[in-house]
Short mmCIF file of C-alpha atoms in Angstrom, two decimals:
data_model
loop_
_atom_site.label_atom_id
_atom_site.label_comp_id
_atom_site.label_asym_id
_atom_site.label_seq_id
_atom_site.Cartn_x
_atom_site.Cartn_y
_atom_site.Cartn_z
CA GLY T 5 -0.72 -110.50 -90.10
CA ALA T 6 -2.63 -114.14 -89.71
CA VAL T 7 -5.72 -112.70 -88.38
CA GLY T 8 -6.00 -110.15 -91.21
CA GLY T 9 -5.41 -113.03 -93.54
CA VAL T 10 -8.22 -114.89 -92.36
CA ALA T 11 -10.41 -111.59 -92.38
CA ARG T 12 -9.76 -111.19 -96.18
CA TRP T 13 -10.28 -114.87 -96.91
CA LEU T 14 -13.72 -114.81 -95.09
CA ALA T 15 -14.68 -111.35 -96.88
CA GLU T 16 -14.23 -113.23 -99.99
CA GLN T 17 -16.67 -115.97 -99.37
CA ARG T 18 -20.02 -115.75 -100.92
CA ASP T 19 -22.10 -116.94 -98.09
CA VAL T 20 -20.74 -114.23 -95.72
CA LEU T 21 -22.38 -111.05 -95.47
CA TRP T 22 -20.45 -109.01 -92.73
CA VAL T 23 -17.07 -109.68 -90.77
CA GLU T 24 -16.09 -107.16 -88.34
CA PRO T 25 -13.41 -107.26 -85.24
CA ALA T 26 -14.62 -108.09 -81.83
CA LYS T 27 -14.29 -104.70 -79.87
CA GLU T 28 -14.07 -104.44 -75.97
CA LYS T 29 -16.77 -103.24 -73.77
CA VAL T 30 -15.18 -100.05 -72.03
CA LEU T 31 -16.94 -98.02 -68.99
CA HIS T 32 -17.55 -94.35 -69.82
CA LYS T 33 -16.25 -91.52 -67.47
CA LEU T 34 -18.41 -90.10 -64.51
CA ALA T 35 -19.69 -86.68 -65.20
CA ARG T 36 -18.13 -85.74 -62.01
CA SER T 37 -14.56 -85.85 -60.98
CA GLU T 38 -15.00 -86.60 -57.23
CA GLU T 39 -14.24 -90.06 -55.55
CA VAL T 40 -17.08 -91.83 -54.87
CA THR T 41 -17.43 -93.11 -51.41
CA LEU T 42 -19.45 -96.13 -51.07
CA GLY T 43 -21.90 -96.65 -48.21
CA GLY T 44 -21.08 -93.15 -47.58
CA GLN T 45 -22.47 -89.47 -48.29
CA GLU T 46 -20.27 -88.71 -51.25
CA LEU T 47 -22.60 -89.68 -53.83
CA ARG T 48 -23.51 -86.29 -54.71
CA ASN T 49 -26.03 -85.07 -57.61
CA ALA T 50 -26.87 -81.22 -56.57
CA ASP T 51 -24.70 -79.74 -59.01
CA SER T 52 -25.66 -82.12 -62.04
CA VAL T 53 -29.74 -82.85 -61.55
CA PRO T 54 -30.59 -78.91 -61.70
CA LEU T 55 -28.14 -78.35 -64.72
CA LEU T 56 -29.82 -81.59 -66.54
CA LEU T 57 -33.37 -80.50 -65.72
CA GLY T 58 -33.32 -76.90 -65.05
CA ASN T 59 -34.03 -75.63 -61.54
CA THR T 60 -36.54 -73.37 -59.88
CA PRO T 61 -35.45 -69.92 -58.43
CA GLU T 62 -36.95 -70.71 -55.32
CA ASP T 63 -35.69 -73.52 -53.95
CA GLY T 64 -33.14 -74.64 -56.59
CA THR T 65 -34.98 -78.10 -57.34
CA PRO T 66 -35.56 -79.17 -60.86
CA LEU T 67 -38.68 -77.61 -62.59
CA VAL T 68 -40.10 -80.83 -64.04
CA TRP T 69 -40.46 -82.05 -60.52
CA HIS T 70 -42.73 -79.36 -59.53
CA ARG T 71 -44.70 -80.68 -62.42
CA GLY T 72 -45.33 -83.84 -60.97
CA LEU T 73 -42.43 -85.90 -62.85
CA GLN T 74 -40.33 -87.59 -60.64
CA GLY T 75 -39.93 -91.06 -61.87
CA GLN T 76 -42.98 -92.42 -60.25
CA GLY T 77 -44.48 -95.82 -61.09
CA GLN T 78 -41.28 -96.27 -63.50
CA VAL T 79 -38.42 -99.15 -63.31
CA VAL T 80 -35.11 -98.01 -64.68
CA ALA T 81 -32.65 -100.72 -65.48
CA VAL T 82 -28.94 -99.76 -65.46
CA ALA T 83 -26.31 -102.10 -66.89
CA ASP T 84 -23.01 -101.25 -65.09
CA THR T 85 -20.35 -102.76 -62.68
CA GLY T 86 -22.85 -103.37 -60.00
CA LEU T 87 -24.58 -101.27 -57.05
CA ASP T 88 -23.84 -100.78 -53.59
CA PHE T 89 -27.53 -100.92 -52.38
CA SER T 90 -26.31 -100.46 -48.65
CA ASN T 91 -25.76 -96.91 -49.72
CA CYS T 92 -28.16 -94.79 -48.36
CA ALA T 93 -29.60 -93.27 -51.22
CA PHE T 94 -30.73 -96.86 -52.11
CA SER T 95 -31.31 -98.84 -49.13
CA ASP T 96 -34.85 -99.36 -47.16
CA GLY T 97 -33.67 -97.12 -44.16
CA SER T 98 -32.12 -98.06 -40.98
CA GLY T 99 -31.86 -101.59 -39.87
CA SER T 100 -33.47 -102.93 -43.25
CA ASP T 101 -32.19 -106.25 -44.90
CA SER T 102 -31.02 -105.71 -48.14
CA SER T 103 -30.32 -109.73 -48.59
CA SER T 104 -33.75 -110.26 -49.45
CA ILE T 105 -33.52 -108.38 -52.68
CA PRO T 106 -34.45 -110.43 -55.43
CA VAL T 107 -31.17 -111.39 -57.51
CA CYS T 108 -31.01 -113.54 -60.60
CA THR T 109 -27.94 -115.20 -62.19
CA SER T 110 -29.78 -116.05 -65.86
CA ALA T 111 -31.48 -114.35 -68.66
CA ASN T 112 -34.98 -115.40 -66.95
CA VAL T 113 -37.17 -112.82 -65.54
CA CYS T 114 -36.12 -112.02 -61.68
CA ALA T 115 -38.80 -113.42 -59.32
CA ASP T 116 -40.86 -111.61 -57.04
CA PRO T 117 -39.64 -108.32 -57.60
CA GLY T 118 -40.58 -104.72 -56.27
CA ARG T 119 -40.53 -105.66 -52.54
CA HIS T 120 -37.68 -102.95 -51.78
CA ARG T 121 -37.82 -99.33 -52.18
CA LYS T 122 -35.37 -98.66 -54.70
CA VAL T 123 -34.09 -101.73 -55.84
CA TYR T 124 -36.81 -103.61 -58.09
CA TRP T 125 -34.29 -106.71 -58.66
CA TYR T 126 -30.82 -107.50 -59.37
CA ARG T 127 -29.24 -109.28 -62.28
CA VAL T 128 -25.82 -110.81 -62.07
CA TRP T 129 -24.49 -112.13 -65.51
CA ASP T 130 -22.22 -114.77 -66.31
CA ASN T 131 -18.73 -114.17 -65.24
CA ALA T 132 -19.61 -110.93 -63.44
CA GLN T 133 -18.96 -110.08 -59.45
CA TYR T 134 -21.89 -109.49 -57.29
CA GLY T 135 -21.90 -106.13 -56.11
CA ASP T 136 -20.13 -102.87 -57.00
CA ALA T 137 -17.20 -104.36 -58.54
CA PHE T 138 -14.69 -101.63 -59.12
CA GLY T 139 -14.30 -97.82 -58.44
CA GLY T 140 -17.98 -97.28 -57.77
CA HIS T 141 -18.86 -96.51 -61.29
CA GLY T 142 -22.18 -98.49 -61.37
CA THR T 143 -23.31 -97.03 -58.23
CA HIS T 144 -22.64 -93.30 -59.28
CA VAL T 145 -24.42 -93.95 -62.31
CA VAL T 146 -27.63 -95.25 -60.54
CA GLY T 147 -27.47 -92.18 -58.35
CA SER T 148 -27.39 -89.94 -61.10
CA VAL T 149 -30.53 -91.69 -62.61
CA ALA T 150 -32.61 -92.33 -59.29
CA ALA T 151 -30.71 -91.83 -55.89
CA ASN T 152 -33.02 -90.92 -53.19
CA THR T 153 -32.60 -91.25 -49.29
CA PRO T 154 -35.63 -92.99 -47.39
CA ASP T 155 -36.93 -89.58 -45.93
CA GLY T 156 -36.41 -87.94 -49.49
CA ALA T 157 -34.92 -84.84 -47.71
CA ALA T 158 -31.06 -84.88 -48.75
CA PHE T 159 -31.48 -82.80 -52.09
CA GLU T 160 -27.93 -83.26 -52.91
CA MET T 161 -28.25 -87.13 -52.84
CA GLN T 162 -31.42 -87.27 -55.46
CA GLY T 163 -30.82 -88.26 -58.84
CA ALA T 164 -32.96 -87.17 -61.88
CA ALA T 165 -35.81 -89.16 -61.32
CA PRO T 166 -35.66 -90.10 -57.49
CA LEU T 167 -39.04 -91.93 -57.14
CA ALA T 168 -38.01 -94.56 -59.71
CA LYS T 169 -37.11 -97.96 -58.92
CA ILE T 170 -33.76 -99.37 -60.11
CA ALA T 171 -33.67 -102.90 -62.10
CA MET T 172 -29.49 -103.53 -61.78
CA GLU T 173 -27.82 -105.21 -64.54
CA ASP T 174 -24.39 -106.43 -62.77
CA GLY T 175 -21.78 -106.76 -65.47
CA GLY T 176 -18.55 -106.05 -63.78
CA ARG T 177 -15.54 -107.96 -62.54
CA GLU T 178 -13.00 -106.64 -60.28
CA SER T 179 -10.04 -109.22 -61.21
CA ASP T 180 -9.90 -107.98 -64.72
CA GLY T 181 -12.02 -104.77 -64.89
CA GLY T 182 -14.17 -105.97 -67.43
CA LEU T 183 -17.79 -105.82 -68.42
CA TYR T 184 -19.63 -109.22 -69.07
CA PHE T 185 -23.11 -108.39 -70.52
CA PRO T 186 -24.32 -111.01 -73.05
CA GLU T 187 -23.89 -110.70 -76.59
CA PRO T 188 -26.15 -110.43 -78.77
CA LEU T 189 -27.32 -107.28 -76.69
CA GLN T 190 -30.94 -108.32 -77.54
CA ASP T 191 -30.18 -111.05 -74.45
CA MET T 192 -29.79 -108.51 -71.79
CA PHE T 193 -32.82 -106.38 -73.12
CA GLU T 194 -35.41 -108.88 -73.62
CA PRO T 195 -35.48 -110.28 -69.91
CA SER T 196 -35.26 -106.70 -68.68
CA GLN T 197 -38.37 -105.46 -70.84
CA ALA T 198 -40.09 -108.82 -69.88
CA GLY T 199 -39.36 -107.78 -66.06
CA GLY T 200 -41.31 -104.41 -66.25
CA VAL T 201 -38.42 -102.30 -68.00
CA ASN T 202 -39.05 -99.57 -70.23
CA VAL T 203 -35.85 -97.41 -69.98
CA HIS T 204 -32.40 -99.16 -69.72
CA SER T 205 -29.47 -96.94 -69.27
CA ASN T 206 -25.87 -97.57 -70.14
CA SER T 207 -22.68 -95.65 -69.28
CA TRP T 208 -20.37 -97.98 -71.52
CA GLY T 209 -19.89 -98.58 -75.07
CA TYR T 210 -17.15 -100.44 -77.24
CA SER T 211 -13.87 -99.39 -78.53
CA SER T 212 -15.28 -98.52 -81.61
CA TYR T 213 -16.67 -95.33 -83.25
CA SER T 214 -18.58 -96.84 -86.29
CA TYR T 215 -21.78 -98.13 -86.96
CA GLN T 216 -21.32 -102.11 -86.44
CA THR T 217 -23.11 -105.13 -85.51
CA ARG T 218 -23.92 -103.95 -81.65
CA SER T 219 -25.30 -100.79 -83.21
CA GLN T 220 -27.51 -102.51 -85.32
CA GLU T 221 -28.92 -104.90 -82.47
CA VAL T 222 -29.58 -101.53 -80.35
CA ASP T 223 -31.49 -100.13 -83.63
CA GLN T 224 -33.46 -103.39 -84.09
CA PHE T 225 -34.65 -103.79 -80.35
CA MET T 226 -35.85 -100.34 -80.33
CA TYR T 227 -37.65 -100.78 -83.83
CA ASP T 228 -39.32 -104.17 -82.42
CA HIS T 229 -40.23 -102.67 -78.85
CA GLN T 230 -41.67 -99.11 -79.46
CA ASP T 231 -42.54 -98.63 -75.90
CA PHE T 232 -38.80 -99.47 -74.75
CA LEU T 233 -36.03 -96.65 -74.59
CA LEU T 234 -32.30 -97.67 -74.69
CA VAL T 235 -30.33 -94.77 -73.45
CA PHE T 236 -26.35 -94.93 -74.19
CA ALA T 237 -23.36 -92.45 -73.18
CA ALA T 238 -21.59 -90.91 -75.80
CA GLY T 239 -18.15 -91.92 -74.90
CA ASN T 240 -14.90 -90.94 -73.50
CA ASP T 241 -13.03 -89.13 -76.28
CA GLY T 242 -14.89 -85.81 -77.01
CA GLY T 243 -13.74 -82.69 -76.85
CA SER T 244 -9.77 -83.46 -77.52
CA GLY T 245 -9.47 -80.71 -79.85
CA TYR T 246 -8.02 -82.83 -82.67
CA GLU T 247 -8.87 -83.38 -85.96
CA THR T 248 -10.77 -86.43 -85.18
CA ASP T 249 -13.12 -84.92 -83.10
CA PHE T 250 -15.85 -85.76 -85.85
CA GLN T 251 -15.39 -89.67 -84.72
CA THR T 252 -15.74 -89.82 -80.96
CA VAL T 253 -19.06 -91.10 -80.48
CA SER T 254 -18.52 -95.03 -79.49
CA GLU T 255 -20.66 -97.98 -80.41
CA PRO T 256 -23.54 -98.28 -79.77
CA GLY T 257 -24.08 -94.74 -78.95
CA VAL T 258 -24.09 -94.25 -82.83
CA ALA T 259 -27.05 -96.30 -83.10
CA LYS T 260 -29.99 -94.44 -85.30
CA ASN T 261 -32.86 -95.25 -82.82
CA ALA T 262 -30.86 -94.99 -79.06
CA LEU T 263 -30.82 -91.72 -77.11
CA THR T 264 -27.43 -91.01 -76.89
CA VAL T 265 -26.12 -88.79 -74.19
CA ALA T 266 -22.69 -86.54 -73.92
CA ALA T 267 -21.50 -84.49 -71.34
CA GLY T 268 -20.91 -80.69 -72.23
CA GLU T 269 -17.76 -79.91 -70.69
CA ASN T 270 -14.66 -82.06 -70.24
CA TYR T 271 -11.75 -81.25 -67.97
CA ASP T 272 -9.81 -84.27 -68.68
CA ALA T 273 -6.20 -83.32 -69.27
CA ARG T 274 -5.79 -85.86 -71.65
CA TYR T 275 -8.14 -83.96 -74.12
CA THR T 276 -6.58 -80.47 -74.08
CA LYS T 277 -5.23 -79.04 -77.03
CA ALA T 278 -1.90 -78.64 -75.55
CA PRO T 279 1.13 -80.75 -76.94
CA MET T 280 0.68 -84.32 -75.33
CA LEU T 281 4.26 -85.42 -75.48
CA ARG T 282 7.27 -83.64 -76.25
CA ILE T 283 10.60 -85.26 -77.23
CA ASP T 284 13.96 -83.18 -77.65
CA GLU T 285 11.80 -80.19 -77.36
CA ALA T 286 10.27 -80.74 -80.50
CA VAL T 287 6.42 -81.14 -80.79
CA VAL T 288 6.21 -84.73 -82.11
CA PHE T 289 2.86 -85.58 -81.31
CA ALA T 290 0.77 -82.39 -81.91
CA GLY T 291 -0.94 -80.71 -84.99
CA GLY T 292 -0.62 -82.16 -88.48
CA LEU T 293 2.11 -85.04 -87.53
CA ALA T 294 0.18 -86.97 -84.60
CA SER T 295 -2.57 -86.58 -82.21
CA VAL T 296 -2.45 -89.27 -79.34
CA LEU T 297 -4.34 -89.84 -75.95
CA PHE T 298 -3.12 -90.66 -72.79
CA ALA T 299 -3.69 -94.12 -71.21
CA ASP T 300 -5.78 -94.74 -68.37
CA PHE T 301 -2.35 -96.11 -66.57
CA GLY T 302 0.92 -94.35 -65.72
CA PRO T 303 1.44 -90.63 -65.61
CA ARG T 304 -1.14 -88.54 -67.34
CA ASP T 305 0.42 -85.02 -67.42
CA ALA T 306 -0.20 -83.25 -70.82
CA ASN T 307 2.43 -81.09 -70.53
CA THR T 308 4.80 -84.16 -70.36
CA ALA T 309 8.61 -83.24 -71.88
CA ILE T 310 11.07 -85.60 -72.59
CA SER T 311 14.62 -84.60 -73.66
CA GLY T 312 17.51 -86.58 -75.04
CA ALA T 313 15.71 -89.35 -76.57
CA LYS T 314 14.17 -90.90 -79.65
CA LEU T 315 11.48 -93.17 -80.78
CA VAL T 316 12.40 -96.77 -81.09
CA LEU T 317 10.25 -99.43 -82.74
CA MET T 318 10.29 -102.20 -80.10
CA ASN T 319 11.69 -105.46 -81.36
CA SER T 320 10.17 -108.37 -78.98
CA ALA T 321 10.27 -112.12 -79.37
CA ASP T 322 6.57 -112.36 -80.79
CA TRP T 323 5.27 -113.60 -83.98
CA ASP T 324 5.29 -109.72 -85.27
CA SER T 325 8.11 -108.27 -83.54
CA ARG T 326 6.29 -105.01 -83.20
CA LEU T 327 3.85 -106.32 -80.75
CA GLY T 328 5.96 -105.97 -77.48
CA CYS T 329 3.92 -108.66 -75.65
CA SER T 330 6.79 -110.98 -74.84
CA SER T 331 9.04 -109.89 -72.23
CA THR T 332 12.18 -111.03 -74.06
CA VAL T 333 12.98 -107.65 -76.12
CA ASN T 334 15.69 -108.03 -78.84
CA ASN T 335 16.74 -104.31 -78.79
CA ALA T 336 16.53 -103.88 -75.07
CA ALA T 337 19.86 -101.71 -75.28
CA GLU T 338 18.56 -99.42 -78.25
CA LEU T 339 15.10 -98.97 -76.02
CA ALA T 340 16.73 -97.97 -72.60
CA GLY T 341 16.39 -94.40 -72.11
CA ASN T 342 14.50 -93.78 -75.30
CA VAL T 343 10.68 -93.77 -75.87
CA ALA T 344 9.16 -97.14 -77.10
CA LEU T 345 6.66 -97.28 -80.01
CA VAL T 346 4.70 -100.66 -80.43
CA TYR T 347 2.15 -102.03 -82.26
CA ARG T 348 -1.43 -102.96 -81.18
CA GLY T 349 -2.91 -106.31 -80.75
CA ASP T 350 -2.58 -109.64 -78.84
CA CYS T 351 -1.93 -108.68 -75.19
CA PHE T 352 -2.98 -106.16 -72.94
CA PHE T 353 -1.74 -102.46 -73.27
CA SER T 354 -0.53 -102.12 -70.03
CA GLN T 355 1.40 -105.63 -70.76
CA LYS T 356 3.26 -103.95 -74.00
CA CYS T 357 4.26 -100.91 -71.90
CA ALA T 358 5.21 -102.67 -68.93
CA ASN T 359 7.70 -104.72 -70.69
CA ALA T 360 8.92 -101.63 -72.68
CA GLU T 361 9.59 -100.02 -68.77
CA ALA T 362 11.33 -103.28 -67.81
CA VAL T 363 13.94 -102.62 -70.41
CA GLY T 364 14.42 -99.05 -69.47
CA ALA T 365 12.12 -97.06 -71.80
CA ILE T 366 10.93 -93.91 -70.17
CA ALA T 367 7.72 -93.65 -72.15
CA CYS T 368 5.40 -95.83 -74.21
CA VAL T 369 3.59 -95.10 -77.65
CA VAL T 370 1.24 -97.89 -78.63
CA TYR T 371 -0.14 -97.38 -82.30
CA ASN T 372 -3.33 -98.64 -83.72
CA SER T 373 -3.40 -101.76 -85.70
CA ASP T 374 -4.20 -102.06 -89.41
CA PRO T 375 -7.66 -100.97 -89.75
CA TRP T 376 -8.17 -102.62 -93.30
CA PRO T 377 -10.39 -103.88 -94.57
CA PHE T 378 -13.43 -103.70 -91.94
CA GLY T 379 -11.66 -101.35 -89.25
CA VAL T 380 -11.74 -97.64 -88.58
CA ASP T 381 -8.37 -95.83 -87.69
CA GLU T 382 -9.18 -94.38 -84.51
CA LEU T 383 -7.83 -92.96 -81.27
CA ILE T 384 -8.79 -94.71 -77.99
CA VAL T 385 -7.94 -94.41 -74.32
CA MET T 386 -5.97 -97.54 -73.27
CA SER T 387 -7.19 -99.47 -70.22
CA ALA T 388 -5.28 -101.35 -67.96
CA GLY T 389 -5.40 -105.12 -67.72
CA GLY T 390 -3.80 -108.41 -66.36
CA GLY T 391 -2.30 -106.93 -63.13
CA PHE T 392 0.69 -105.23 -65.06
CA THR T 393 1.77 -101.81 -63.34
CA VAL T 394 3.07 -98.92 -65.78
CA SER T 395 4.63 -95.79 -64.12
CA ILE T 396 6.00 -93.98 -67.68
CA PRO T 397 3.77 -91.90 -69.74
CA SER T 398 2.03 -94.19 -71.90
CA VAL T 399 -0.10 -92.89 -75.08
CA PHE T 400 -2.22 -94.24 -78.15
CA ALA T 401 -1.58 -92.91 -81.59
CA MET T 402 -3.61 -94.00 -84.84
CA PHE T 403 -2.08 -96.44 -87.32
CA SER T 404 -1.60 -93.88 -90.11
CA ASP T 405 0.73 -91.70 -87.58
CA GLY T 406 2.33 -94.89 -86.24
CA LEU T 407 3.47 -95.70 -89.72
CA ILE T 408 5.13 -92.26 -89.85
CA LEU T 409 6.82 -92.13 -86.48
CA GLN T 410 8.47 -95.83 -86.94
#
């Protein structure tokens, strides 16, 4: 396509050292599956904290707490969707005024920090939305780090470092589910460190599994700031049981100097070894033929079976007819009652599958774009966007498998 041609031309220029595709930031899943109730009492860490830190037989609290290590004197920055600081795990107590929490909206050091019990300062990055924008992801992550009620009595509400303070890096926006942190990433890390932070937690990453520019930025910052620790989540795709398991740590968790943390268990039905989608009772997407992952939209039953249908490559009125971005579908009659096969690129994943559903497709398979010359043929979990609604099973396949399937 046109983009590939430009990339090839750039790569051939003597003055160009590196070219890579721009990657989307994605949230990484919570360790627990329960719904977070903002402002309520559902932020529970009683199971996860002792598991992470080791518990004492007497009272079940983490052993390191009994050694005097509870985060006192530390400020931890958390970059995420925002924080509901009215939750009792972060508020100053009954009748407190959270409106005076220091809020800044630029890369400058937040003024007059540290006046509140838990929230040291609160930064809202450009294009982000103030407060926990969607789903409670940021509030849950902050809770895992440092939740603590004003009286310190509710153990199930305490994080790993209950006496630490939180510097919030709010980059979430509800309208599109996006994360808006600055790039290069040093532009976020530097004001945090200047503002008193030494530990920076990030439960998000990029839709890439190789060492690229953002990973290099993390390594460089850690090398230049020996007293600063960057922590990243490993990603959403481990434990799938597929041949691609060796390549499931996402960028910048693949950085050499960062501390990357992964969960030990994964109960998501998308990542079981069971066949993900059956067509005409034949295992089409399993074993040696193709591995897929279900999307974050549409039904996600790992035992989905489709009878009497076939795979049909979508033909839409786009510059590349495989893209499925246009609502004008040239082979709508052929897609009706069958499974649409669509090429990645140019628009939201959910837009492609919504267009397929609109002409009668009963499932949607999006396969990866051509990774040559700089990308990696990888599985990702497709996220929704643009307000498109999808009610048919939707999965993502690698480029190499898509070529076979079409």
